[in-house]
Coordinates of C-alpha atoms in Angstrom, one line a residue:
Chain A
X15 CA -37.8 18.9 -22.7
X16 CA -36.7 17.1 -19.1
X17 CA -39.6 18.4 -17.6
X18 CA -43.2 16.8 -17.2
X19 CA -46.5 18.0 -16.2
X20 CA -44.1 21.4 -15.6
X21 CA -41.7 19.7 -12.6
X22 CA -38.4 17.6 -12.7
X23 CA -39.1 14.3 -12.7
X24 CA -36.4 13.8 -9.4
X25 CA -39.5 16.1 -8.0
X26 CA -42.5 13.5 -8.8
X27 CA -40.7 10.8 -8.0
X28 CA -39.5 12.2 -4.4
X29 CA -43.8 13.1 -4.0
X30 CA -44.5 9.3 -4.6
X31 CA -41.6 8.3 -2.5
X32 CA -43.5 10.8 0.7
X33 CA -46.6 9.3 -0.5
X34 CA -45.5 5.9 0.0
X35 CA -44.1 6.7 3.6
X36 CA -47.5 8.3 4.2
X37 CA -49.1 5.2 3.9
X38 CA -46.2 3.3 6.0
X39 CA -46.8 5.6 8.5
X40 CA -50.5 5.8 9.0
X41 CA -50.2 1.7 9.2
X42 CA -48.4 2.2 12.1
X43 CA -50.6 4.5 13.7
X44 CA -54.0 2.9 15.6
X45 CA -55.2 2.5 18.9
X46 CA -51.9 0.3 19.2
X47 CA -48.7 2.2 17.8
X48 CA -46.8 -0.7 15.8
X49 CA -43.0 0.0 14.9
X50 CA -41.7 -1.0 11.3
X51 CA -40.8 -4.3 12.6
X52 CA -44.1 -5.1 13.0
X53 CA -45.0 -4.0 9.8
X54 CA -42.5 -5.1 7.5
X55 CA -43.0 -9.1 7.7
X56 CA -46.8 -7.9 6.3
X57 CA -45.1 -8.0 3.2
X58 CA -44.8 -11.3 2.4
X59 CA -48.4 -12.6 2.6
X60 CA -47.1 -16.4 3.4
X61 CA -46.4 -15.4 7.4
X62 CA -49.9 -13.1 7.6
X63 CA -51.1 -15.9 10.1
X64 CA -50.9 -14.3 13.3
X65 CA -54.6 -12.7 13.8
X66 CA -53.1 -9.2 14.6
X67 CA -51.5 -9.2 10.6
X68 CA -55.0 -10.4 9.4
X69 CA -56.4 -7.7 11.4
X70 CA -53.8 -5.5 9.9
X71 CA -54.5 -6.6 6.5
X72 CA -58.4 -6.3 6.4
X73 CA -58.8 -3.1 8.3
X74 CA -56.1 -1.6 8.7
X75 CA -54.2 -1.5 5.3
X76 CA -58.1 -0.9 3.4
X77 CA -58.6 2.2 5.7
X78 CA -55.1 3.6 4.8
X79 CA -55.7 3.1 1.3
X80 CA -59.5 4.5 1.3
X81 CA -57.8 7.8 3.0
X82 CA -55.1 8.4 0.2
X83 CA -58.3 7.9 -2.2
X84 CA -60.4 10.2 -0.3
X85 CA -57.6 12.6 0.2
X86 CA -56.4 13.1 -3.6
X87 CA -59.6 13.3 -4.8
X88 CA -60.4 15.7 -2.4
X89 CA -57.2 17.9 -3.2
X90 CA -57.7 17.7 -7.0
X91 CA -61.5 18.7 -7.1
X92 CA -60.7 21.4 -5.0
X93 CA -58.2 22.2 -7.7
X94 CA -60.8 22.2 -10.4
X95 CA -63.2 24.0 -8.5
X96 CA -60.8 26.9 -7.7
X97 CA -60.3 27.1 -11.3
X98 CA -63.5 27.2 -12.1
X99 CA -64.4 29.9 -9.8
X100 CA -61.4 31.5 -10.4
X101 CA -61.5 32.0 -6.9
X102 CA -58.7 30.7 -4.4
X103 CA -61.4 30.1 -1.8
X104 CA -63.8 28.3 -3.7
X105 CA -64.1 24.8 -2.2
X106 CA -65.7 21.2 -3.2
X107 CA -68.3 21.8 -0.7
X108 CA -69.3 25.1 -2.1
X109 CA -71.9 24.4 -4.8
X110 CA -74.1 22.2 -2.7
X111 CA -72.4 18.9 -3.8
X112 CA -71.6 17.8 0.4
X113 CA -74.6 18.7 1.5
X114 CA -76.6 16.7 -1.0
X115 CA -74.0 13.5 -0.2
X116 CA -75.2 14.2 3.7
X117 CA -78.9 14.6 2.5
X118 CA -78.5 11.1 0.8
X119 CA -76.8 9.3 4.3
X120 CA -79.2 11.1 6.6
X121 CA -81.7 9.3 4.3
X122 CA -80.0 6.2 4.4
X123 CA -79.2 6.5 7.8
X124 CA -82.7 7.2 9.3
X125 CA -84.9 5.4 7.1
X126 CA -83.2 2.2 5.5
X127 CA -86.5 0.5 5.4
X128 CA -88.6 2.9 3.3
X129 CA -90.2 1.4 0.4
X130 CA -88.2 2.7 -2.6
X131 CA -84.5 0.9 -0.7
X132 CA -86.0 -2.5 -0.2
X133 CA -84.0 -3.6 -3.2
X134 CA -80.8 -2.3 -2.2
X135 CA -78.5 -4.3 -0.1
X136 CA -78.4 -2.0 3.1
X137 CA -75.1 -2.2 3.3
X138 CA -74.3 -0.5 -0.4
X139 CA -77.5 2.3 0.8
X140 CA -75.3 4.7 2.5
X141 CA -72.5 4.8 -0.1
X142 CA -75.2 4.8 -3.3
X143 CA -77.5 7.0 -1.4
X144 CA -74.2 9.6 -0.6
X145 CA -73.1 9.6 -4.5
X146 CA -76.8 9.9 -5.5
X147 CA -77.2 13.4 -2.9
X148 CA -74.3 14.9 -4.0
X149 CA -74.1 13.8 -7.7
X150 CA -78.0 14.7 -8.0
X151 CA -77.3 18.3 -5.9
X152 CA -74.7 19.4 -8.3
X153 CA -77.0 18.6 -11.3
X154 CA -79.8 20.2 -9.8
X155 CA -77.3 23.5 -9.5
X156 CA -76.4 23.2 -12.9
X157 CA -79.9 22.6 -14.1
X158 CA -81.2 25.5 -11.9
X159 CA -78.9 27.8 -13.2
X160 CA -80.0 27.3 -16.7
X161 CA -83.3 27.5 -15.9
X162 CA -82.6 31.2 -14.4
X163 CA -80.0 31.7 -17.6
X164 CA -77.3 32.3 -15.0
X165 CA -74.1 32.1 -17.2
X166 CA -71.2 33.3 -14.8
X167 CA -69.5 31.5 -12.8
X168 CA -70.2 33.9 -9.8
X169 CA -73.9 33.3 -10.8
X170 CA -73.5 29.5 -10.8
X171 CA -71.1 29.6 -6.9
X172 CA -74.4 31.7 -5.7
X173 CA -76.5 28.8 -7.0
X174 CA -74.6 26.6 -5.1
X175 CA -74.9 28.3 -2.1
X176 CA -79.1 28.4 -1.9
X177 CA -78.8 25.1 -2.8
X178 CA -76.5 24.1 0.0
X179 CA -78.6 26.0 2.5
X180 CA -81.8 24.3 1.1
X181 CA -80.3 20.8 1.5
X182 CA -79.2 21.3 4.7
X183 CA -82.3 22.6 6.4
X184 CA -84.4 19.6 4.8
X185 CA -81.9 17.5 5.8
X186 CA -82.0 19.2 9.5
X187 CA -85.8 18.3 9.2
X188 CA -85.7 15.2 8.4
X189 CA -83.6 14.3 11.2
X190 CA -86.1 15.6 13.4
X191 CA -89.2 14.2 11.7
X192 CA -87.4 10.3 11.2
X193 CA -85.4 9.9 14.3
X194 CA -87.3 7.8 16.9
X195 CA -85.8 5.9 19.8
X196 CA -84.8 2.8 17.7
X197 CA -82.2 5.3 15.5
X198 CA -79.5 7.3 17.4
X199 CA -78.8 10.6 15.7
X200 CA -75.4 9.9 17.0
X201 CA -74.7 7.1 13.9
X202 CA -75.6 10.5 11.7
X203 CA -73.8 12.8 13.3
X204 CA -70.7 11.0 13.1
X205 CA -70.9 10.6 9.5
X206 CA -71.5 14.3 9.4
X207 CA -68.5 15.0 11.3
X208 CA -66.6 13.1 8.7
X209 CA -64.5 9.2 8.9
X210 CA -62.8 7.1 7.0
X211 CA -65.2 3.9 6.0
X212 CA -63.6 0.8 5.6
X213 CA -64.2 -0.9 2.3
X214 CA -63.7 -5.0 1.7
X215 CA -61.2 -5.6 -0.6
X216 CA -63.3 -6.3 -3.5
X217 CA -64.8 -2.7 -2.9
X218 CA -61.3 -0.7 -2.7
X219 CA -60.7 -2.3 -5.8
X220 CA -63.7 -0.7 -7.6
X221 CA -63.3 2.7 -5.4
X222 CA -59.7 2.5 -6.7
X223 CA -60.0 2.0 -10.3
X224 CA -63.1 4.6 -10.4
X225 CA -60.7 7.2 -8.4
X226 CA -58.0 6.9 -11.0
X227 CA -60.1 7.1 -14.0
X228 CA -62.0 10.4 -12.5
X229 CA -57.9 11.9 -11.8
X230 CA -57.0 10.9 -15.6
X231 CA -59.9 12.8 -16.6
X232 CA -59.4 15.5 -14.4
X233 CA -55.8 15.8 -15.8
X234 CA -57.0 16.7 -18.9
X235 CA -58.7 19.7 -18.0
X236 CA -55.4 21.2 -17.0
X237 CA -55.0 23.4 -20.5
X238 CA -58.3 24.7 -20.1
X239 CA -58.3 25.7 -16.8
X240 CA -55.4 27.6 -17.5
X241 CA -57.2 29.7 -20.3
X242 CA -59.8 30.4 -18.2
X243 CA -57.6 31.7 -15.8
X244 CA -57.0 34.0 -18.3
X245 CA -60.6 35.5 -18.2
X246 CA -63.8 34.4 -20.3
X247 CA -63.1 36.7 -23.1
X248 CA -59.4 35.0 -23.8
X249 CA -60.4 31.7 -23.3
X250 CA -63.0 31.8 -25.8
X251 CA -60.8 33.4 -28.5
X252 CA -58.1 30.6 -27.6
X253 CA -60.7 28.2 -28.6
X254 CA -62.4 27.1 -25.1
X255 CA -66.2 26.7 -25.3
X256 CA -66.6 28.2 -21.9
X257 CA -70.1 27.2 -20.8
X258 CA -69.8 23.5 -21.8
X259 CA -66.2 23.1 -20.3
X260 CA -67.5 24.7 -17.1
X261 CA -69.9 22.4 -17.3
X262 CA -68.1 19.4 -17.9
X263 CA -65.6 20.2 -15.3
X264 CA -68.1 20.7 -12.5
X265 CA -69.8 17.3 -13.5
X266 CA -65.9 15.8 -12.9
X267 CA -65.2 17.3 -9.8
X268 CA -68.7 16.7 -8.1
X269 CA -68.2 13.0 -9.4
X270 CA -65.0 13.5 -7.3
X271 CA -66.1 14.8 -4.6
X272 CA -69.2 12.3 -4.5
X273 CA -67.2 9.1 -4.2
X274 CA -64.9 11.2 -1.5
X275 CA -67.9 11.8 0.8
X276 CA -69.4 8.5 0.5
X277 CA -66.3 6.7 1.7
X278 CA -65.1 9.6 4.2
X279 CA -68.2 11.8 5.3
X280 CA -68.2 15.3 5.1
X281 CA -64.3 16.1 5.4
X282 CA -63.9 20.1 5.2
X283 CA -60.8 21.9 4.3
X284 CA -58.8 19.4 2.6
X285 CA -60.4 20.7 -1.0
X286 CA -59.5 24.2 0.3
X287 CA -56.0 23.8 1.4
X288 CA -53.9 21.3 -0.7
X289 CA -54.3 23.5 -3.5
X290 CA -52.8 26.4 -2.1
X291 CA -50.3 24.2 -0.8
X292 CA -49.0 23.2 -4.1
X293 CA -49.6 26.5 -5.7
X294 CA -47.4 28.2 -3.1
X295 CA -43.9 26.5 -4.5
X296 CA -45.0 25.2 -7.8
X297 CA -46.9 28.3 -9.2
X298 CA -50.6 28.2 -10.6
X299 CA -50.6 25.8 -13.8
X300 CA -53.3 23.4 -13.3
X301 CA -50.9 20.9 -15.2
X302 CA -48.4 19.9 -12.0
X303 CA -51.0 21.6 -9.8
X304 CA -53.8 18.6 -10.4
X305 CA -51.0 15.8 -10.2
X306 CA -49.8 17.5 -7.2
X307 CA -52.8 18.3 -5.6
X308 CA -53.9 14.2 -5.5
X309 CA -50.9 13.2 -4.5
X310 CA -50.5 15.9 -1.3
X311 CA -54.0 15.4 -0.5
X312 CA -53.7 11.8 -0.5
X313 CA -50.6 11.9 1.8
X314 CA -52.0 15.0 3.8
X315 CA -55.4 12.8 5.0
X316 CA -53.7 9.4 5.4
X317 CA -51.4 11.2 7.9
X318 CA -54.4 12.9 9.4
X319 CA -56.6 9.8 9.4
X320 CA -53.5 8.2 11.4
X321 CA -54.0 10.8 13.9
X322 CA -57.4 10.6 14.0
X323 CA -57.2 6.8 14.9
X324 CA -54.4 7.5 17.7
X325 CA -55.0 10.4 19.5
X326 CA -57.3 9.5 22.0
X327 CA -57.2 5.4 22.0
X328 CA -59.3 3.1 22.1
X329 CA -62.2 6.1 20.9
X330 CA -61.4 7.8 17.5
X331 CA -61.4 11.7 16.7
X332 CA -63.7 12.5 13.6
X333 CA -61.7 13.6 10.9
X334 CA -63.7 16.2 9.8
X335 CA -62.8 17.6 13.2
X336 CA -59.6 17.4 13.2
X337 CA -59.0 18.5 9.2
X338 CA -60.9 21.6 10.3
X339 CA -59.2 22.1 13.4
X340 CA -55.7 22.1 11.6
X341 CA -56.8 23.6 8.3
X342 CA -58.7 26.4 9.4
X343 CA -55.6 28.1 11.5
X344 CA -53.4 26.8 8.4
X345 CA -55.2 28.3 5.8
X346 CA -55.4 31.9 7.7
X347 CA -51.8 31.1 7.6
X348 CA -51.6 31.0 4.0
X349 CA -54.0 34.2 3.8
X350 CA -51.9 36.3 5.6
X351 CA -49.2 35.2 3.5
X352 CA -50.9 35.8 0.5
X353 CA -52.2 39.6 1.5
X354 CA -48.4 40.6 3.0
X355 CA -47.3 39.6 -1.1
Chain B
X3 CA -54.6 26.4 -43.0
X4 CA -53.8 24.7 -46.1
X5 CA -54.7 27.4 -47.9
X6 CA -51.5 30.0 -47.9
X7 CA -52.9 33.8 -47.4
X8 CA -51.1 36.7 -49.6
X9 CA -50.5 40.1 -49.0
X10 CA -53.9 42.2 -50.3
X11 CA -55.9 39.1 -50.0
X12 CA -59.3 39.5 -47.9
X13 CA -58.7 37.9 -44.6
X14 CA -61.7 38.7 -42.5
X15 CA -65.0 40.1 -44.0
X16 CA -68.2 41.3 -41.7
X17 CA -71.2 42.0 -43.9
X18 CA -74.6 44.3 -42.2
X19 CA -73.2 42.4 -38.6
X20 CA -75.5 43.3 -36.2
X21 CA -75.6 42.6 -32.1
X22 CA -78.0 43.6 -29.4
X23 CA -77.0 43.2 -25.7
X24 CA -80.0 43.2 -23.6
X25 CA -82.4 44.5 -25.7
X26 CA -80.1 47.2 -26.4
X27 CA -78.8 47.5 -30.1
X28 CA -74.8 47.4 -30.1
X29 CA -74.1 46.8 -33.3
X30 CA -76.2 48.3 -36.5
X31 CA -74.9 46.6 -39.3
X32 CA -71.0 46.8 -39.1
X33 CA -69.4 46.2 -42.9
X34 CA -65.9 45.6 -42.9
X35 CA -63.1 44.0 -45.0
X36 CA -59.8 43.3 -43.4
X37 CA -56.8 42.4 -46.0
X38 CA -53.7 40.2 -45.1
X39 CA -50.4 42.2 -44.3
X40 CA -52.3 45.5 -43.5
X41 CA -52.5 47.3 -40.1
X42 CA -56.1 48.6 -39.7
X43 CA -57.2 51.2 -37.0
X44 CA -60.3 51.4 -35.6
X45 CA -61.3 54.7 -34.1
X46 CA -64.3 56.2 -33.0
X47 CA -66.4 57.7 -30.2
X48 CA -67.2 56.0 -26.5
X49 CA -70.0 53.7 -27.6
X50 CA -69.3 53.0 -31.3
X51 CA -69.0 49.3 -31.1
X52 CA -65.6 49.6 -31.5
X53 CA -64.7 46.8 -28.9
X54 CA -68.2 44.7 -30.2
X55 CA -66.9 44.2 -33.4
X56 CA -63.7 42.8 -32.1
X57 CA -65.4 40.6 -30.2
X58 CA -67.6 39.0 -32.7
X59 CA -64.9 38.6 -35.5
X60 CA -62.8 37.2 -32.4
X61 CA -65.5 34.5 -31.4
X62 CA -66.3 35.9 -28.1
X63 CA -69.9 37.4 -28.7
X64 CA -71.7 34.6 -31.0
X65 CA -75.5 36.2 -30.8
X66 CA -74.5 38.6 -33.8
X67 CA -76.5 38.3 -37.1
X68 CA -75.5 39.0 -40.6
X69 CA -72.4 37.5 -42.0
X70 CA -69.2 37.2 -40.8
X71 CA -65.9 35.4 -43.6
X72 CA -62.9 34.5 -42.4
X73 CA -60.6 33.4 -45.1
X74 CA -63.3 33.2 -47.5
X75 CA -65.7 31.0 -45.3
X76 CA -68.4 31.5 -42.6
X77 CA -67.2 32.1 -39.5
X78 CA -69.7 29.8 -38.4
X79 CA -68.7 27.2 -40.3
X80 CA -65.0 27.3 -38.6
X81 CA -64.4 24.6 -35.4
X82 CA -63.6 27.2 -32.6
X83 CA -60.3 25.6 -32.5
X84 CA -59.3 26.2 -36.2
X85 CA -60.9 30.1 -36.1
X86 CA -58.6 30.5 -32.7
X87 CA -55.8 29.4 -34.3
X88 CA -56.5 32.7 -37.1
X89 CA -57.5 35.1 -35.0
X90 CA -55.9 36.0 -31.7
X91 CA -57.6 38.6 -29.2
X92 CA -56.1 41.2 -27.2
X93 CA -58.7 42.8 -24.5
X94 CA -58.8 46.2 -23.3
X95 CA -58.2 45.0 -19.5
X96 CA -56.0 42.0 -19.2
X97 CA -55.8 40.5 -15.4
X98 CA -55.0 36.8 -15.1
X99 CA -56.6 35.6 -12.3
X100 CA -53.5 33.4 -10.9
X101 CA -50.0 34.8 -10.3
X102 CA -48.6 34.1 -13.6
X103 CA -45.2 34.1 -14.6
X104 CA -44.4 35.6 -18.4
X105 CA -43.3 32.3 -19.1
X106 CA -46.6 30.9 -18.1
X107 CA -48.2 33.3 -20.3
X108 CA -46.3 32.4 -23.1
X109 CA -47.0 28.4 -22.4
X110 CA -50.2 28.9 -22.0
X111 CA -50.8 31.1 -25.4
X112 CA -49.1 28.0 -27.1
X113 CA -52.3 25.8 -25.8
X114 CA -54.5 28.4 -28.6
X115 CA -56.3 26.3 -31.1
X116 CA -55.6 23.0 -29.2
X117 CA -59.0 21.2 -28.2
X118 CA -59.2 21.8 -25.0
X119 CA -60.7 18.5 -23.4
X120 CA -58.2 16.4 -25.6
X121 CA -61.2 14.5 -27.0
X122 CA -59.1 15.0 -30.6
X123 CA -55.8 14.8 -30.1
X124 CA -55.3 14.7 -33.9
X125 CA -57.1 17.8 -34.8
X126 CA -54.9 20.6 -36.0
X127 CA -50.9 20.8 -36.3
X128 CA -48.4 20.5 -33.6
X129 CA -45.3 22.4 -34.5
X130 CA -42.4 20.3 -32.3
X131 CA -40.8 21.5 -29.7
X132 CA -37.5 23.1 -31.0
X133 CA -39.7 24.8 -33.6
X134 CA -42.0 26.6 -30.9
X135 CA -38.6 27.2 -28.8
X136 CA -36.8 28.7 -31.9
X137 CA -40.4 31.1 -32.5
X138 CA -40.3 32.1 -29.1
X139 CA -37.0 33.2 -28.4
X140 CA -37.3 35.0 -31.7
X141 CA -40.3 36.7 -30.5
X142 CA -39.0 37.4 -26.5
X143 CA -35.8 39.3 -28.5
X144 CA -38.5 41.1 -30.7
X145 CA -40.4 42.2 -28.0
X146 CA -37.3 42.6 -25.4
X147 CA -38.8 40.0 -23.3
X148 CA -35.5 37.9 -22.7
X149 CA -34.8 38.8 -19.4
X150 CA -38.3 38.6 -18.0
X151 CA -39.7 34.9 -18.2
X152 CA -39.8 34.0 -15.0
X153 CA -41.2 37.6 -13.5
X154 CA -44.4 37.2 -12.1
X155 CA -46.8 39.5 -14.5
X156 CA -48.2 41.6 -11.8
X157 CA -44.8 42.6 -11.2
X158 CA -44.6 44.2 -14.6
X159 CA -44.2 47.8 -15.1
X160 CA -47.2 48.9 -18.1
X161 CA -44.8 48.7 -20.6
X162 CA -43.7 45.4 -20.0
X163 CA -47.3 43.9 -19.7
X164 CA -48.3 45.2 -22.9
X165 CA -45.0 43.6 -24.9
X166 CA -45.7 40.3 -22.6
X167 CA -49.3 39.9 -23.5
X168 CA -48.5 41.0 -27.4
X169 CA -46.2 37.8 -26.8
X170 CA -49.0 36.1 -25.0
X171 CA -51.5 36.2 -28.3
X172 CA -48.7 36.1 -31.2
X173 CA -47.0 33.2 -29.9
X174 CA -48.7 31.0 -32.3
X175 CA -48.5 33.5 -35.2
X176 CA -52.0 33.5 -35.5
X177 CA -52.9 35.6 -39.7
X178 CA -55.1 38.2 -37.6
X179 CA -54.6 39.9 -34.4
X180 CA -57.5 41.9 -32.7
X181 CA -56.2 44.9 -30.0
X182 CA -58.7 46.4 -28.1
X183 CA -57.2 49.8 -27.1
X184 CA -53.5 48.1 -27.0
X185 CA -51.6 51.3 -25.9
X186 CA -54.2 53.0 -23.7
X187 CA -52.1 52.8 -20.2
X188 CA -48.3 53.6 -22.0
X189 CA -46.4 56.4 -22.5
X190 CA -45.6 57.9 -25.1
X191 CA -42.8 56.3 -25.6
X192 CA -44.1 52.9 -25.1
X193 CA -47.2 53.9 -27.3
X194 CA -44.5 54.2 -30.2
X195 CA -42.5 51.1 -29.9
X196 CA -46.0 49.2 -29.7
X197 CA -47.2 50.4 -32.6
X198 CA -44.3 49.9 -34.6
X199 CA -44.1 46.8 -33.7
X200 CA -47.2 45.3 -35.2
X201 CA -46.5 47.4 -38.1
X202 CA -43.4 45.5 -38.6
X203 CA -45.2 42.1 -37.8
X204 CA -48.2 42.7 -40.0
X205 CA -47.1 40.9 -42.9
X206 CA -47.4 37.7 -40.8
X207 CA -49.8 38.8 -38.4
X208 CA -52.2 41.6 -39.7
X209 CA -53.5 43.4 -37.5
X210 CA -57.0 45.4 -36.8
X211 CA -55.9 47.8 -33.7
X212 CA -58.7 49.8 -31.8
X213 CA -57.2 52.8 -31.2
X214 CA -58.0 56.5 -29.3
X215 CA -54.7 57.9 -30.7
X216 CA -56.0 59.9 -33.8
X217 CA -52.4 60.6 -34.8
X218 CA -51.6 57.5 -33.9
X219 CA -53.7 55.8 -35.8
X220 CA -52.7 58.5 -39.1
X221 CA -49.0 57.4 -38.3
X222 CA -49.1 53.6 -38.2
X223 CA -52.0 52.1 -39.7
X224 CA -52.6 51.4 -43.3
X225 CA -56.4 51.8 -43.2
X226 CA -58.5 53.3 -40.6
X227 CA -62.1 52.5 -40.5
X228 CA -64.3 55.0 -38.4
X229 CA -67.1 53.7 -36.4
X230 CA -70.0 55.5 -35.0
X231 CA -73.9 54.6 -33.6
X232 CA -72.8 50.8 -34.1
X233 CA -71.4 51.3 -38.0
X234 CA -68.7 51.3 -39.8
X235 CA -69.2 55.1 -41.3
X236 CA -65.9 55.6 -43.3
X237 CA -63.4 53.5 -44.1
X238 CA -60.2 54.2 -46.4
X239 CA -56.8 55.1 -46.0
X240 CA -55.2 57.5 -43.8
X241 CA -55.0 60.0 -46.6
X242 CA -58.6 59.4 -47.6
X243 CA -59.7 60.0 -43.8
X244 CA -58.0 63.2 -43.1
X245 CA -59.0 64.7 -46.4
X246 CA -62.3 64.1 -46.0
X247 CA -64.2 65.7 -43.0
X248 CA -66.0 62.7 -41.3
X249 CA -63.5 62.5 -38.0
X250 CA -65.2 66.0 -37.3
X251 CA -68.2 65.0 -38.0
X252 CA -67.8 61.7 -35.9
X253 CA -66.3 63.2 -33.2
X254 CA -68.5 66.5 -32.8
X255 CA -64.8 68.3 -32.9
X256 CA -63.1 70.7 -35.0
X257 CA -59.5 69.6 -36.2
X258 CA -56.4 71.4 -37.4
X259 CA -53.6 69.4 -39.9
X260 CA -50.3 70.5 -38.9
X261 CA -47.4 68.6 -41.4
X262 CA -45.0 66.7 -39.5
X263 CA -41.9 64.8 -39.8
X264 CA -44.3 62.4 -40.2
X265 CA -46.8 62.9 -42.3
X266 CA -50.1 64.9 -41.3
X267 CA -51.1 65.3 -37.5
X268 CA -54.4 66.3 -36.1
X269 CA -55.4 69.0 -33.4
X270 CA -58.5 69.4 -31.9
X271 CA -59.8 72.9 -31.6

């Protein structure tokens, strides 16, 4: 067989090239647009003495790489959630994950001096609480669904919707209760609207390792997701432990969303649109879908983040606004295509 | 898997299997033997528990009580992957959630009985790609699907769908196929062809087929099991079943027997 992951090697090579190209383009975008002639010398670090070069390497490059990872995580988690719920409209933010992260971040921003947080370095408080919020919310949904003896995925989805509403309300209440003149709600709001954070190189290395590990684990879900698509009964008969598989897949996808939200805030539509974009030419098999969703999601978000930095200089457009502005109409187009068939 | 199974060996055995759903008894002590190399038809009125019995054996229902044996060992002792390699199940209503092609369906079918989270990559024999391809080609020829590989499942006609589904279930050559009304939505020509195919391949894969058409059961099955009220009330050769008045009793209708070119046919009167 000459096909790997269900697609031709040339196709994969092309997509990798496109991913690198998107990062190259994103490096040129920003408040100040740079030509390729300014970027190429950066490949030889010896020449990187110029302050602008240090700026590019310490600020813009980590941001571009982070955007790529966040986009890839969102794309893949979208494909997983759509596979679990067997619903092309499922979204990574459906089952309370994003509201949970938002709640964690709000707490970190509004009450950094609370006693339980004293031992955490202030800079690490937000990512840590966002991650705990996202993961904890999903876990809570799964536990509650289990307690209520909800066994089907539709019930799980509804439990998630309830959890999202509850956490959203809780967060609004905290914003009203905790905000005072020393803390600007603007900060909380801008985080909620989404925007790629800039990690230190050391942090970026850690994010990359965790992200790649999660993506590798996610790839192993492909066969099970394919079976689930044939219906619960057939999947069970084929040897899949449906409940156990759904639980594991949900936890994995939530960890991916949690990591993405921690470093990108709440960025909608990427997880929803990217799998559709991939399924359209490649078909619905989850092997290629998961792999290509990572590359396409990463490239897409990298470019959008570049645009967010350069459209209104010196201000930045919140990335979540941009993805919604572009993603929503695009999604309508996809829907129209789909229903015409 | 190591033990080879011969014609006439007991393949599966249900004894006193009970199943309740939402406090309501669905199976009330089902006892049934399935032998290698046979085509066993299961008939009975609606609500008799035919589908549920199939689901218990196929590993879909797990909350049953009683005893189920597979190849001489208790079903609970089988890892789900191992059970899946031996028993394939064809549901009454099958609608894939994604727009799969016939080739996709077959490839997913090949995943049957493979550990799906990859935790135990060494579990179970893996056939080589060449073997699988040869096997697939044979299956496609047998089921007249060779030209349909790239077609989307949703775009197929009813007869083509039925054949694609059979191919999906049989691609790994399980020992037993459980088919829940596989021909209910087919025209007479396709009903005949599907039943002929199941009969032809029963040496390799024995079948338990739920049927509503008594005459197709009489014509193609080796044995018939009659179910009513969550039990198997009679089980035997077709001649045995026709000779008894169990069908009239169970369906609460009188049958006239007519001799046809293939044997005795029943007409409700």
